[in-house]
Amino acid sequence: MQRRKLVVGNWKMHGVAADLAEALAIAEAASAFEQVDVGLCLPATLIERAARALPRLHIGSQDLHHADKGAHTGCVCAAMLLDAGASMAIVGHSERRQAQSENDEEVRAKAEAGLGAALAVILCVGESLDVREAGEAVATVQRQLDASLPRDNSVGKLSIAYEPIWAIGSGRTATCEDIGEMHVALRQRLVAAFGDAGEGVRILYGGSVKAANAAEIFSVDDVDGALVGGASLKAADFVPIIEAAARAG
Ligand code: 13P
């Protein structure tokens, strides 16, 4: 099945108002590639300004709380993100699973909250180096996906990002064979969970994606886009990745 490519930048804890010039340059360049969906998941402090300034780009957050509202100091819920102009949210990034001890159940609740509010949700999964070296990557990540998927049987605007932890920010990428094997394995789980609708869910790859390796990664079957960290901060680095996605079709 042909799925539109989705290329999303995750700025992590980078960016102040002065950096919106880069986001603007990304938005302007992205408008030349209408066949690709492009998003930027920004620090919460920039979402409203970016959404206002860049109405044609999908602006998202890097997390959300699963509750509608309440006594959750420091947290942001789906309604607040929508109110600020966000249209997407990342959930379950490995940096949050590790540093904030988020487990699969919590990630699932966040995914359900985001999809329930009609946000596009990018649900992240990925294995550690130990798990990869023990030959348990596929089984582990399949289990992680099963436990993190929304339970209400509706995929809504769900995408999955496979991000091997050891490839994030390390300059190391998984081989095309490993990426292909994992994406096919994840597709099987999506179809098992959602039937035919599971075929429509985009599976992104993330982990040291850059201009030099994007075309090769996008040529792998079942790679429907990328979640990009470091190389999304500057238009000069990010736009060639969008262009590679457009060429891959
Ligand atoms: P890098 O592209 O910097 O490796 O980060 C990947 C990532 O974690 C995106 O969410």
Short mmCIF file of C-alpha atoms and ligand atoms in Angstrom, two decimals:
data_model
loop_
_atom_site.label_atom_id
_atom_site.label_comp_id
_atom_site.label_asym_id
_atom_site.label_seq_id
_atom_site.Cartn_x
_atom_site.Cartn_y
_atom_site.Cartn_z
CA MET A 1 0.00 0.00 0.00
CA GLN A 2 1.28 3.47 -0.92
CA ARG A 3 1.24 5.84 2.07
CA ARG A 4 2.07 9.56 1.95
CA LYS A 5 5.47 10.19 3.47
CA LEU A 6 5.56 12.03 6.80
CA VAL A 7 8.72 13.84 7.88
CA VAL A 8 8.68 15.32 11.38
CA GLY A 9 11.36 17.26 13.21
CA ASN A 10 11.66 16.78 16.96
CA TRP A 11 13.44 19.84 18.33
CA LYS A 12 13.64 18.29 21.82
CA MET A 13 14.80 20.93 24.34
CA HIS A 14 16.18 23.28 21.71
CA GLY A 15 14.78 26.54 20.47
CA VAL A 16 13.77 30.02 21.54
CA ALA A 17 11.90 32.69 19.59
CA ALA A 18 14.98 33.59 17.52
CA ASP A 19 15.03 30.05 16.14
CA LEU A 20 11.58 30.44 14.58
CA ALA A 21 13.39 31.87 11.54
CA GLU A 22 14.60 28.31 10.88
CA ALA A 23 11.07 26.97 11.25
CA LEU A 24 9.88 29.61 8.80
CA ALA A 25 12.58 28.63 6.29
CA ILE A 26 11.57 24.98 6.70
CA ALA A 27 7.89 25.83 6.12
CA GLU A 28 8.67 27.85 3.01
CA ALA A 29 10.83 25.13 1.51
CA ALA A 30 8.36 22.38 2.48
CA SER A 31 5.59 24.07 0.48
CA ALA A 32 7.43 22.98 -2.68
CA PHE A 33 6.93 19.32 -1.72
CA GLU A 34 3.18 18.95 -1.53
CA GLN A 35 3.35 15.15 -1.72
CA VAL A 36 5.05 15.02 1.73
CA ASP A 37 3.46 15.83 5.09
CA VAL A 38 5.91 17.88 7.17
CA GLY A 39 5.72 18.65 10.87
CA LEU A 40 7.80 20.18 13.64
CA CYS A 41 7.38 19.07 17.25
CA LEU A 42 8.62 22.06 19.19
CA PRO A 43 9.22 22.97 22.81
CA ALA A 44 5.85 23.83 24.38
CA THR A 45 6.91 27.47 24.72
CA LEU A 46 7.12 27.89 20.94
CA ILE A 47 4.01 26.03 19.83
CA GLU A 48 1.55 28.90 19.81
CA ARG A 49 3.88 31.35 18.08
CA ALA A 50 4.92 28.77 15.49
CA ALA A 51 1.34 27.65 14.82
CA ARG A 52 0.31 31.25 14.27
CA ALA A 53 3.26 32.11 12.05
CA LEU A 54 3.32 28.86 10.07
CA PRO A 55 -0.29 27.83 9.44
CA ARG A 56 0.61 25.42 6.66
CA LEU A 57 3.07 23.37 8.71
CA HIS A 58 1.93 20.71 11.20
CA ILE A 59 3.09 22.03 14.55
CA GLY A 60 3.21 19.55 17.39
CA SER A 61 4.31 18.89 20.92
CA GLN A 62 6.81 16.33 22.20
CA ASP A 63 4.51 14.92 24.88
CA LEU A 64 1.12 15.36 26.47
CA HIS A 65 -0.55 14.29 29.72
CA HIS A 66 -3.23 11.62 29.42
CA ALA A 67 -5.75 13.41 31.66
CA ASP A 68 -8.18 16.10 30.46
CA LYS A 69 -7.18 18.46 33.27
CA GLY A 70 -6.31 18.36 36.95
CA ALA A 71 -3.61 18.69 39.56
CA HIS A 72 -0.62 17.75 37.38
CA THR A 73 1.97 20.45 37.95
CA GLY A 74 4.05 21.18 34.88
CA CYS A 75 2.02 19.03 32.50
CA VAL A 76 0.12 19.93 29.34
CA CYS A 77 -3.02 18.15 28.09
CA ALA A 78 -4.43 17.64 24.61
CA ALA A 79 -7.00 20.44 24.90
CA MET A 80 -4.23 22.91 25.78
CA LEU A 81 -2.18 21.82 22.80
CA LEU A 82 -5.15 22.22 20.46
CA ASP A 83 -5.84 25.60 22.03
CA ALA A 84 -2.25 26.65 21.26
CA GLY A 85 -2.66 25.56 17.63
CA ALA A 86 -0.88 22.20 17.73
CA SER A 87 -2.12 19.45 15.46
CA MET A 88 0.22 16.63 16.48
CA ALA A 89 2.02 15.14 19.47
CA ILE A 90 4.81 12.66 20.04
CA VAL A 91 4.21 10.09 22.78
CA GLY A 92 6.53 7.48 24.26
CA HIS A 93 9.83 8.91 23.08
CA SER A 94 12.64 6.82 24.56
CA GLU A 95 14.11 9.92 26.25
CA ARG A 96 10.86 10.20 28.22
CA ARG A 97 10.50 6.45 28.74
CA GLN A 98 13.99 6.52 30.28
CA ALA A 99 14.30 9.90 32.03
CA GLN A 100 10.66 10.17 33.14
CA SER A 101 10.19 6.41 33.65
CA GLU A 102 7.15 6.33 31.35
CA ASN A 103 5.87 2.80 30.88
CA ASP A 104 3.84 1.29 28.04
CA GLU A 105 0.56 1.71 29.90
CA GLU A 106 1.15 5.43 30.38
CA VAL A 107 2.23 5.83 26.77
CA ARG A 108 -0.96 4.07 25.66
CA ALA A 109 -3.08 6.42 27.78
CA LYS A 110 -1.30 9.40 26.23
CA ALA A 111 -1.84 8.03 22.71
CA GLU A 112 -5.54 7.49 23.45
CA ALA A 113 -5.86 11.02 24.86
CA GLY A 114 -4.18 12.57 21.85
CA LEU A 115 -6.15 10.58 19.27
CA GLY A 116 -9.36 11.19 21.21
CA ALA A 117 -8.74 14.92 20.84
CA ALA A 118 -8.08 14.47 17.09
CA LEU A 119 -4.37 15.20 17.38
CA ALA A 120 -2.07 13.28 15.04
CA VAL A 121 -0.10 11.04 17.39
CA ILE A 122 3.40 9.70 16.74
CA LEU A 123 3.95 6.76 19.08
CA CYS A 124 7.63 5.88 19.55
CA VAL A 125 9.10 2.45 20.15
CA GLY A 126 12.66 1.16 20.01
CA GLU A 127 15.18 -1.17 21.60
CA SER A 128 18.38 -0.61 23.58
CA LEU A 129 21.77 -1.76 22.30
CA ASP A 130 21.82 -4.64 24.79
CA VAL A 131 18.53 -5.94 23.45
CA ARG A 132 19.71 -5.59 19.83
CA GLU A 133 22.97 -7.41 20.59
CA ALA A 134 21.09 -10.19 22.36
CA GLY A 135 19.10 -10.78 19.15
CA GLU A 136 15.85 -9.80 20.84
CA ALA A 137 15.13 -6.51 19.09
CA VAL A 138 12.14 -7.56 16.98
CA ALA A 139 10.32 -9.48 19.70
CA THR A 140 10.98 -6.74 22.27
CA VAL A 141 9.79 -3.88 20.08
CA GLN A 142 6.72 -5.84 18.94
CA ARG A 143 5.82 -6.38 22.60
CA GLN A 144 6.39 -2.71 23.34
CA LEU A 145 4.13 -1.73 20.45
CA ASP A 146 1.37 -4.17 21.46
CA ALA A 147 1.37 -2.76 24.98
CA SER A 148 1.49 0.89 23.88
CA LEU A 149 -1.17 0.85 21.15
CA PRO A 150 -4.51 2.50 21.80
CA ARG A 151 -7.13 -0.03 22.85
CA ASP A 152 -10.22 1.50 21.35
CA ASN A 153 -9.67 -0.13 17.96
CA SER A 154 -9.47 3.14 16.11
CA VAL A 155 -6.20 4.24 14.59
CA GLY A 156 -7.38 7.82 14.06
CA LYS A 157 -4.35 9.84 13.04
CA LEU A 158 -1.82 7.42 14.50
CA SER A 159 1.74 6.97 13.23
CA ILE A 160 4.48 4.81 14.73
CA ALA A 161 8.14 5.85 14.97
CA TYR A 162 10.71 3.07 15.24
CA GLU A 163 13.69 4.67 16.96
CA PRO A 164 16.45 2.30 18.08
CA ILE A 165 17.76 3.96 21.24
CA TRP A 166 21.38 3.37 20.31
CA ALA A 167 20.89 5.22 16.99
CA ILE A 168 19.48 8.40 18.56
CA GLY A 169 21.93 11.29 18.46
CA SER A 170 24.80 8.85 18.04
CA GLY A 171 25.53 9.20 14.34
CA ARG A 172 24.86 5.44 14.03
CA THR A 173 21.87 4.32 11.99
CA ALA A 174 20.38 0.88 11.80
CA THR A 175 21.12 -0.96 8.56
CA CYS A 176 18.44 -0.92 5.89
CA GLU A 177 18.00 -4.67 6.46
CA ASP A 178 17.38 -4.15 10.18
CA ILE A 179 15.01 -1.24 9.55
CA GLY A 180 13.09 -3.23 6.94
CA GLU A 181 12.82 -6.29 9.19
CA MET A 182 11.53 -4.19 12.09
CA HIS A 183 9.03 -2.19 10.04
CA VAL A 184 7.54 -5.37 8.54
CA ALA A 185 7.31 -6.85 12.04
CA LEU A 186 5.57 -3.71 13.33
CA ARG A 187 3.19 -3.69 10.36
CA GLN A 188 2.16 -7.26 11.29
CA ARG A 189 1.28 -6.11 14.80
CA LEU A 190 -0.67 -3.10 13.48
CA VAL A 191 -2.71 -5.32 11.19
CA ALA A 192 -3.27 -7.80 14.03
CA ALA A 193 -4.56 -4.94 16.20
CA PHE A 194 -6.55 -2.90 13.68
CA GLY A 195 -7.22 -5.15 10.67
CA ASP A 196 -7.08 -3.39 7.30
CA ALA A 197 -6.82 0.01 9.00
CA GLY A 198 -3.42 -1.12 10.30
CA GLU A 199 -2.16 -1.02 6.70
CA GLY A 200 -2.77 2.71 6.61
CA VAL A 201 -0.75 3.57 9.71
CA ARG A 202 2.54 5.22 8.79
CA ILE A 203 5.73 3.80 10.30
CA LEU A 204 8.56 6.33 10.52
CA TYR A 205 12.21 5.59 11.19
CA GLY A 206 14.18 7.77 13.59
CA GLY A 207 17.78 7.76 14.75
CA SER A 208 20.54 9.88 13.17
CA VAL A 209 18.57 10.51 9.97
CA LYS A 210 20.36 13.13 7.89
CA ALA A 211 20.60 14.37 4.31
CA ALA A 212 23.33 11.83 3.53
CA ASN A 213 21.33 8.72 4.53
CA ALA A 214 17.69 9.78 4.04
CA ALA A 215 17.25 8.57 0.46
CA GLU A 216 18.58 5.12 1.33
CA ILE A 217 16.33 4.85 4.39
CA PHE A 218 13.25 6.00 2.46
CA SER A 219 13.92 3.34 -0.17
CA VAL A 220 13.23 0.59 2.40
CA ASP A 221 9.78 -1.03 2.11
CA ASP A 222 7.38 0.03 4.83
CA VAL A 223 9.39 3.14 5.76
CA ASP A 224 6.78 5.88 5.49
CA GLY A 225 8.86 8.81 6.68
CA ALA A 226 11.23 9.93 9.40
CA LEU A 227 11.32 11.42 12.87
CA VAL A 228 14.39 13.62 12.90
CA GLY A 229 16.16 15.14 15.88
CA GLY A 230 19.43 17.01 15.41
CA ALA A 231 19.10 17.43 11.65
CA SER A 232 15.70 19.16 12.02
CA LEU A 233 17.05 22.22 13.83
CA LYS A 234 18.37 23.94 10.71
CA ALA A 235 16.52 24.30 7.43
CA ALA A 236 19.76 23.59 5.53
CA ASP A 237 19.91 20.12 7.15
CA PHE A 238 16.19 19.32 7.28
CA VAL A 239 14.97 20.42 3.86
CA PRO A 240 17.12 17.87 1.96
CA ILE A 241 15.49 15.13 4.07
CA ILE A 242 12.04 16.39 3.03
CA GLU A 243 13.25 16.47 -0.56
CA ALA A 244 14.48 12.86 -0.30
CA ALA A 245 11.05 11.83 1.00
CA ALA A 246 9.40 13.60 -1.93
CA ARG A 247 11.64 11.78 -4.39
CA ALA A 248 10.94 8.44 -2.75
CA GLY A 249 7.22 9.11 -3.37
P1 13P B 1 18.50 12.25 16.13
O1 13P B 1 17.96 12.47 14.73
O2 13P B 1 19.19 13.46 16.69
O3 13P B 1 19.29 10.99 16.23
O4 13P B 1 17.22 12.06 17.09
C1 13P B 1 16.25 11.14 16.73
C2 13P B 1 15.09 11.32 17.63
O5 13P B 1 15.16 11.00 18.82
C3 13P B 1 13.88 11.91 17.07
O6 13P B 1 12.81 11.80 17.94
#
